[in-house]
Amino acid sequence: MISPVQKYIISGGPGSGKTTLINGLQQQGYFCSEEISRKMIIQESAKGSFCLPWIDISCFSAKVLREMILSWNQAPADRIVFFDRAIPDIIAYLDVAEVAVPKEYYTALGLYPYHKQVFILPPWEAIYVNDSERWQTFEEAVLLNEAIRKAYIACGFELIDVPKNSLSERIAFILDFI
């Protein structure tokens, strides 16, 4: 089994700079897992599927969970790994949609553990942009961020707030922390 100590999560609401931060860490040689939800939205939209978060969140969440488990299993055992979101994010989105969270999501957290300290990026209106995969308003992104924070805390994680700084300062903050 891969050590959860080396598996860090970077999370936060939509448009908070997670992908930019992950890309920056990857450019510095760190192994990073892309955001599964964004990838799945692109794939499902291209197929004309109804398995999208704004149409059938239960279907979409189940696919994202499977992909997150696959990503966890493919992560190298001998390196620090950064994940752009993780299982508690799915739980938060289901909670916001008022859909019961299947037990398998909590079971998966036990089977595929991450480092207990999670880096969370706050909502940041100055960098917030809508695109084809990010349909939420900034206000909705703020509400999702609160739900994400709540889900991680409920799942036993400690949140480390990443300040609103330049990319290089955010990277330095995380690397100094670990």
PDB file of C-alpha atoms in Angstrom:
ATOM      1  CA  MET A   1       0.000   0.000   0.000  1.00  0.00           C
ATOM      2  CA  ILE A   2       1.196   3.522  -0.804  1.00  0.00           C
ATOM      3  CA  SER A   3       1.830   5.661   2.258  1.00  0.00           C
ATOM      4  CA  PRO A   4      -0.962   8.202   2.805  1.00  0.00           C
ATOM      5  CA  VAL A   5       1.633  10.505   4.367  1.00  0.00           C
ATOM      6  CA  GLN A   6       2.859  11.406   0.872  1.00  0.00           C
ATOM      7  CA  LYS A   7      -0.618  11.912  -0.672  1.00  0.00           C
ATOM      8  CA  TYR A   8      -1.619  15.558  -0.276  1.00  0.00           C
ATOM      9  CA  ILE A   9      -4.926  17.062  -1.378  1.00  0.00           C
ATOM     10  CA  ILE A  10      -5.337  20.567  -2.734  1.00  0.00           C
ATOM     11  CA  SER A  11      -8.978  21.608  -2.602  1.00  0.00           C
ATOM     12  CA  GLY A  12     -11.316  24.582  -2.440  1.00  0.00           C
ATOM     13  CA  GLY A  13     -14.262  25.955  -4.316  1.00  0.00           C
ATOM     14  CA  PRO A  14     -14.407  26.377  -8.074  1.00  0.00           C
ATOM     15  CA  GLY A  15     -12.093  29.023  -9.523  1.00  0.00           C
ATOM     16  CA  SER A  16      -9.814  29.400  -6.512  1.00  0.00           C
ATOM     17  CA  GLY A  17      -6.585  28.615  -8.368  1.00  0.00           C
ATOM     18  CA  LYS A  18      -6.234  24.893  -7.671  1.00  0.00           C
ATOM     19  CA  THR A  19      -5.406  23.850 -11.219  1.00  0.00           C
ATOM     20  CA  THR A  20      -2.859  26.662 -11.631  1.00  0.00           C
ATOM     21  CA  LEU A  21      -1.237  25.614  -8.351  1.00  0.00           C
ATOM     22  CA  ILE A  22      -1.202  21.929  -9.339  1.00  0.00           C
ATOM     23  CA  ASN A  23       0.339  22.837 -12.703  1.00  0.00           C
ATOM     24  CA  GLY A  24       2.978  24.933 -10.926  1.00  0.00           C
ATOM     25  CA  LEU A  25       3.876  22.068  -8.604  1.00  0.00           C
ATOM     26  CA  GLN A  26       4.059  19.706 -11.564  1.00  0.00           C
ATOM     27  CA  GLN A  27       6.424  22.093 -13.372  1.00  0.00           C
ATOM     28  CA  GLN A  28       8.699  21.892 -10.326  1.00  0.00           C
ATOM     29  CA  GLY A  29       8.878  18.110 -10.696  1.00  0.00           C
ATOM     30  CA  TYR A  30       6.177  16.983  -8.279  1.00  0.00           C
ATOM     31  CA  PHE A  31       3.803  14.217  -9.267  1.00  0.00           C
ATOM     32  CA  CYS A  32       0.302  15.682  -9.522  1.00  0.00           C
ATOM     33  CA  SER A  33      -3.096  14.216 -10.290  1.00  0.00           C
ATOM     34  CA  GLU A  34      -5.349  16.416 -12.401  1.00  0.00           C
ATOM     35  CA  GLU A  35      -8.867  17.360 -11.350  1.00  0.00           C
ATOM     36  CA  ILE A  36     -10.975  14.314 -12.159  1.00  0.00           C
ATOM     37  CA  SER A  37     -14.302  16.183 -12.165  1.00  0.00           C
ATOM     38  CA  ARG A  38     -13.187  18.633 -14.850  1.00  0.00           C
ATOM     39  CA  LYS A  39     -11.819  15.791 -16.983  1.00  0.00           C
ATOM     40  CA  MET A  40     -15.072  13.828 -16.578  1.00  0.00           C
ATOM     41  CA  ILE A  41     -17.226  16.846 -17.526  1.00  0.00           C
ATOM     42  CA  ILE A  42     -15.211  17.238 -20.741  1.00  0.00           C
ATOM     43  CA  GLN A  43     -15.474  13.522 -21.569  1.00  0.00           C
ATOM     44  CA  GLU A  44     -19.171  13.186 -20.758  1.00  0.00           C
ATOM     45  CA  SER A  45     -20.069  16.386 -22.613  1.00  0.00           C
ATOM     46  CA  ALA A  46     -18.178  15.195 -25.700  1.00  0.00           C
ATOM     47  CA  LYS A  47     -20.242  11.974 -25.683  1.00  0.00           C
ATOM     48  CA  GLY A  48     -23.512  13.869 -25.297  1.00  0.00           C
ATOM     49  CA  SER A  49     -24.028  12.055 -22.001  1.00  0.00           C
ATOM     50  CA  PHE A  50     -26.550  12.968 -19.355  1.00  0.00           C
ATOM     51  CA  CYS A  51     -24.065  11.824 -16.681  1.00  0.00           C
ATOM     52  CA  LEU A  52     -23.117  15.410 -15.802  1.00  0.00           C
ATOM     53  CA  PRO A  53     -23.227  17.108 -12.402  1.00  0.00           C
ATOM     54  CA  TRP A  54     -25.989  19.534 -13.388  1.00  0.00           C
ATOM     55  CA  ILE A  55     -28.148  16.746 -14.892  1.00  0.00           C
ATOM     56  CA  ASP A  56     -27.465  13.543 -12.883  1.00  0.00           C
ATOM     57  CA  ILE A  57     -25.086  14.218 -10.016  1.00  0.00           C
ATOM     58  CA  SER A  58     -25.383  10.680  -8.630  1.00  0.00           C
ATOM     59  CA  CYS A  59     -24.235   9.127 -11.911  1.00  0.00           C
ATOM     60  CA  PHE A  60     -21.492  11.717 -12.302  1.00  0.00           C
ATOM     61  CA  SER A  61     -20.261  11.298  -8.708  1.00  0.00           C
ATOM     62  CA  ALA A  62     -20.037   7.513  -9.068  1.00  0.00           C
ATOM     63  CA  LYS A  63     -17.845   7.905 -12.175  1.00  0.00           C
ATOM     64  CA  VAL A  64     -15.659  10.495 -10.461  1.00  0.00           C
ATOM     65  CA  LEU A  65     -15.215   8.226  -7.427  1.00  0.00           C
ATOM     66  CA  ARG A  66     -14.043   5.350  -9.658  1.00  0.00           C
ATOM     67  CA  GLU A  67     -11.572   7.657 -11.420  1.00  0.00           C
ATOM     68  CA  MET A  68     -10.289   9.070  -8.109  1.00  0.00           C
ATOM     69  CA  ILE A  69      -9.631   5.546  -6.846  1.00  0.00           C
ATOM     70  CA  LEU A  70      -7.811   4.721 -10.086  1.00  0.00           C
ATOM     71  CA  SER A  71      -5.741   7.913  -9.761  1.00  0.00           C
ATOM     72  CA  TRP A  72      -4.909   7.080  -6.133  1.00  0.00           C
ATOM     73  CA  ASN A  73      -3.782   3.588  -7.147  1.00  0.00           C
ATOM     74  CA  GLN A  74      -1.631   4.924 -10.004  1.00  0.00           C
ATOM     75  CA  ALA A  75       0.229   7.426  -7.824  1.00  0.00           C
ATOM     76  CA  PRO A  76       3.900   6.560  -7.236  1.00  0.00           C
ATOM     77  CA  ALA A  77       4.769   5.050  -3.868  1.00  0.00           C
ATOM     78  CA  ASP A  78       8.135   6.739  -3.505  1.00  0.00           C
ATOM     79  CA  ARG A  79       7.223  10.388  -4.154  1.00  0.00           C
ATOM     80  CA  ILE A  80       5.122  13.182  -2.726  1.00  0.00           C
ATOM     81  CA  VAL A  81       1.867  13.373  -4.679  1.00  0.00           C
ATOM     82  CA  PHE A  82      -0.589  16.257  -4.944  1.00  0.00           C
ATOM     83  CA  PHE A  83      -4.211  15.602  -5.867  1.00  0.00           C
ATOM     84  CA  ASP A  84      -6.465  18.290  -7.342  1.00  0.00           C
ATOM     85  CA  ARG A  85      -9.514  17.441  -5.181  1.00  0.00           C
ATOM     86  CA  ALA A  86     -10.398  14.107  -3.584  1.00  0.00           C
ATOM     87  CA  ILE A  87     -13.309  12.025  -2.287  1.00  0.00           C
ATOM     88  CA  PRO A  88     -14.570  14.568   0.307  1.00  0.00           C
ATOM     89  CA  ASP A  89     -15.128  17.010  -2.569  1.00  0.00           C
ATOM     90  CA  ILE A  90     -17.639  14.563  -4.083  1.00  0.00           C
ATOM     91  CA  ILE A  91     -19.336  14.294  -0.688  1.00  0.00           C
ATOM     92  CA  ALA A  92     -19.610  18.095  -0.505  1.00  0.00           C
ATOM     93  CA  TYR A  93     -21.132  18.379  -3.967  1.00  0.00           C
ATOM     94  CA  LEU A  94     -23.683  15.657  -3.150  1.00  0.00           C
ATOM     95  CA  ASP A  95     -24.535  17.442   0.115  1.00  0.00           C
ATOM     96  CA  VAL A  96     -25.061  20.753  -1.711  1.00  0.00           C
ATOM     97  CA  ALA A  97     -27.332  18.968  -4.212  1.00  0.00           C
ATOM     98  CA  GLU A  98     -29.207  17.450  -1.242  1.00  0.00           C
ATOM     99  CA  VAL A  99     -28.470  13.933  -2.472  1.00  0.00           C
ATOM    100  CA  ALA A 100     -27.774  11.219   0.092  1.00  0.00           C
ATOM    101  CA  VAL A 101     -24.105  10.239   0.114  1.00  0.00           C
ATOM    102  CA  PRO A 102     -23.751   6.494  -0.471  1.00  0.00           C
ATOM    103  CA  LYS A 103     -21.797   4.620   2.208  1.00  0.00           C
ATOM    104  CA  GLU A 104     -19.245   3.520  -0.405  1.00  0.00           C
ATOM    105  CA  TYR A 105     -17.781   7.055  -0.495  1.00  0.00           C
ATOM    106  CA  TYR A 106     -16.906   6.907   3.198  1.00  0.00           C
ATOM    107  CA  THR A 107     -15.649   3.340   2.823  1.00  0.00           C
ATOM    108  CA  ALA A 108     -13.402   4.465  -0.032  1.00  0.00           C
ATOM    109  CA  LEU A 109     -11.863   7.130   2.223  1.00  0.00           C
ATOM    110  CA  GLY A 110     -10.763   4.378   4.576  1.00  0.00           C
ATOM    111  CA  LEU A 111      -9.409   2.182   1.799  1.00  0.00           C
ATOM    112  CA  TYR A 112      -7.618   4.983  -0.061  1.00  0.00           C
ATOM    113  CA  PRO A 113      -6.256   7.310   2.625  1.00  0.00           C
ATOM    114  CA  TYR A 114      -4.668  10.699   2.119  1.00  0.00           C
ATOM    115  CA  HIS A 115      -2.494  12.867   4.338  1.00  0.00           C
ATOM    116  CA  LYS A 116      -4.718  14.266   7.093  1.00  0.00           C
ATOM    117  CA  GLN A 117      -3.663  17.843   6.384  1.00  0.00           C
ATOM    118  CA  VAL A 118      -5.401  19.268   3.318  1.00  0.00           C
ATOM    119  CA  PHE A 119      -4.393  22.466   1.545  1.00  0.00           C
ATOM    120  CA  ILE A 120      -7.508  24.500   0.844  1.00  0.00           C
ATOM    121  CA  LEU A 121      -7.684  27.558  -1.366  1.00  0.00           C
ATOM    122  CA  PRO A 122     -10.212  30.279  -0.494  1.00  0.00           C
ATOM    123  CA  PRO A 123     -12.685  31.804  -2.950  1.00  0.00           C
ATOM    124  CA  TRP A 124     -10.899  34.544  -4.889  1.00  0.00           C
ATOM    125  CA  GLU A 125     -13.149  36.753  -6.988  1.00  0.00           C
ATOM    126  CA  ALA A 126     -10.236  38.513  -8.718  1.00  0.00           C
ATOM    127  CA  ILE A 127      -9.196  35.266 -10.465  1.00  0.00           C
ATOM    128  CA  TYR A 128     -12.639  33.653 -10.808  1.00  0.00           C
ATOM    129  CA  VAL A 129     -13.605  32.825 -14.398  1.00  0.00           C
ATOM    130  CA  ASN A 130     -16.518  30.818 -15.796  1.00  0.00           C
ATOM    131  CA  ASP A 131     -15.858  28.293 -18.548  1.00  0.00           C
ATOM    132  CA  SER A 132     -17.544  25.254 -20.088  1.00  0.00           C
ATOM    133  CA  GLU A 133     -16.777  23.101 -17.037  1.00  0.00           C
ATOM    134  CA  ARG A 134     -17.293  25.814 -14.383  1.00  0.00           C
ATOM    135  CA  TRP A 135     -20.862  26.984 -14.653  1.00  0.00           C
ATOM    136  CA  GLN A 136     -21.302  28.317 -11.101  1.00  0.00           C
ATOM    137  CA  THR A 137     -21.531  31.991 -10.230  1.00  0.00           C
ATOM    138  CA  PHE A 138     -18.890  33.325  -7.855  1.00  0.00           C
ATOM    139  CA  GLU A 139     -21.513  33.370  -5.071  1.00  0.00           C
ATOM    140  CA  GLU A 140     -22.244  29.691  -5.713  1.00  0.00           C
ATOM    141  CA  ALA A 141     -18.503  28.986  -5.664  1.00  0.00           C
ATOM    142  CA  VAL A 142     -18.312  30.583  -2.208  1.00  0.00           C
ATOM    143  CA  LEU A 143     -21.147  28.345  -0.969  1.00  0.00           C
ATOM    144  CA  LEU A 144     -19.470  25.279  -2.487  1.00  0.00           C
ATOM    145  CA  ASN A 145     -16.217  26.229  -0.777  1.00  0.00           C
ATOM    146  CA  GLU A 146     -17.992  26.249   2.591  1.00  0.00           C
ATOM    147  CA  ALA A 147     -19.547  22.850   1.859  1.00  0.00           C
ATOM    148  CA  ILE A 148     -16.128  21.490   0.867  1.00  0.00           C
ATOM    149  CA  ARG A 149     -14.564  22.785   4.087  1.00  0.00           C
ATOM    150  CA  LYS A 150     -17.389  21.229   6.106  1.00  0.00           C
ATOM    151  CA  ALA A 151     -17.037  17.863   4.321  1.00  0.00           C
ATOM    152  CA  TYR A 152     -13.283  17.659   4.886  1.00  0.00           C
ATOM    153  CA  ILE A 153     -13.618  18.524   8.565  1.00  0.00           C
ATOM    154  CA  ALA A 154     -16.453  15.986   8.977  1.00  0.00           C
ATOM    155  CA  CYS A 155     -14.216  13.353   7.353  1.00  0.00           C
ATOM    156  CA  GLY A 156     -11.462  14.021   9.916  1.00  0.00           C
ATOM    157  CA  PHE A 157      -9.089  16.195   7.910  1.00  0.00           C
ATOM    158  CA  GLU A 158      -7.252  19.301   9.128  1.00  0.00           C
ATOM    159  CA  LEU A 159      -7.510  22.250   6.753  1.00  0.00           C
ATOM    160  CA  ILE A 160      -4.466  24.346   5.937  1.00  0.00           C
ATOM    161  CA  ASP A 161      -5.595  27.645   4.410  1.00  0.00           C
ATOM    162  CA  VAL A 162      -3.401  28.678   1.483  1.00  0.00           C
ATOM    163  CA  PRO A 163      -3.159  32.487   1.302  1.00  0.00           C
ATOM    164  CA  LYS A 164      -4.199  34.509  -1.724  1.00  0.00           C
ATOM    165  CA  ASN A 165      -0.734  35.177  -3.094  1.00  0.00           C
ATOM    166  CA  SER A 166       1.184  34.797  -6.321  1.00  0.00           C
ATOM    167  CA  LEU A 167       1.640  31.299  -7.709  1.00  0.00           C
ATOM    168  CA  SER A 168       5.265  31.156  -6.578  1.00  0.00           C
ATOM    169  CA  GLU A 169       4.299  32.256  -3.062  1.00  0.00           C
ATOM    170  CA  ARG A 170       1.511  29.651  -2.896  1.00  0.00           C
ATOM    171  CA  ILE A 171       3.916  26.930  -4.022  1.00  0.00           C
ATOM    172  CA  ALA A 172       6.505  28.054  -1.459  1.00  0.00           C
ATOM    173  CA  PHE A 173       3.823  28.060   1.273  1.00  0.00           C
ATOM    174  CA  ILE A 174       2.901  24.457   0.538  1.00  0.00           C
ATOM    175  CA  LEU A 175       6.461  23.223   0.137  1.00  0.00           C
ATOM    176  CA  ASP A 176       7.557  24.968   3.349  1.00  0.00           C
ATOM    177  CA  PHE A 177       4.643  23.331   5.129  1.00  0.00           C
ATOM    178  CA  ILE A 178       5.424  19.790   4.027  1.00  0.00           C
TER     179      ILE A 178
END
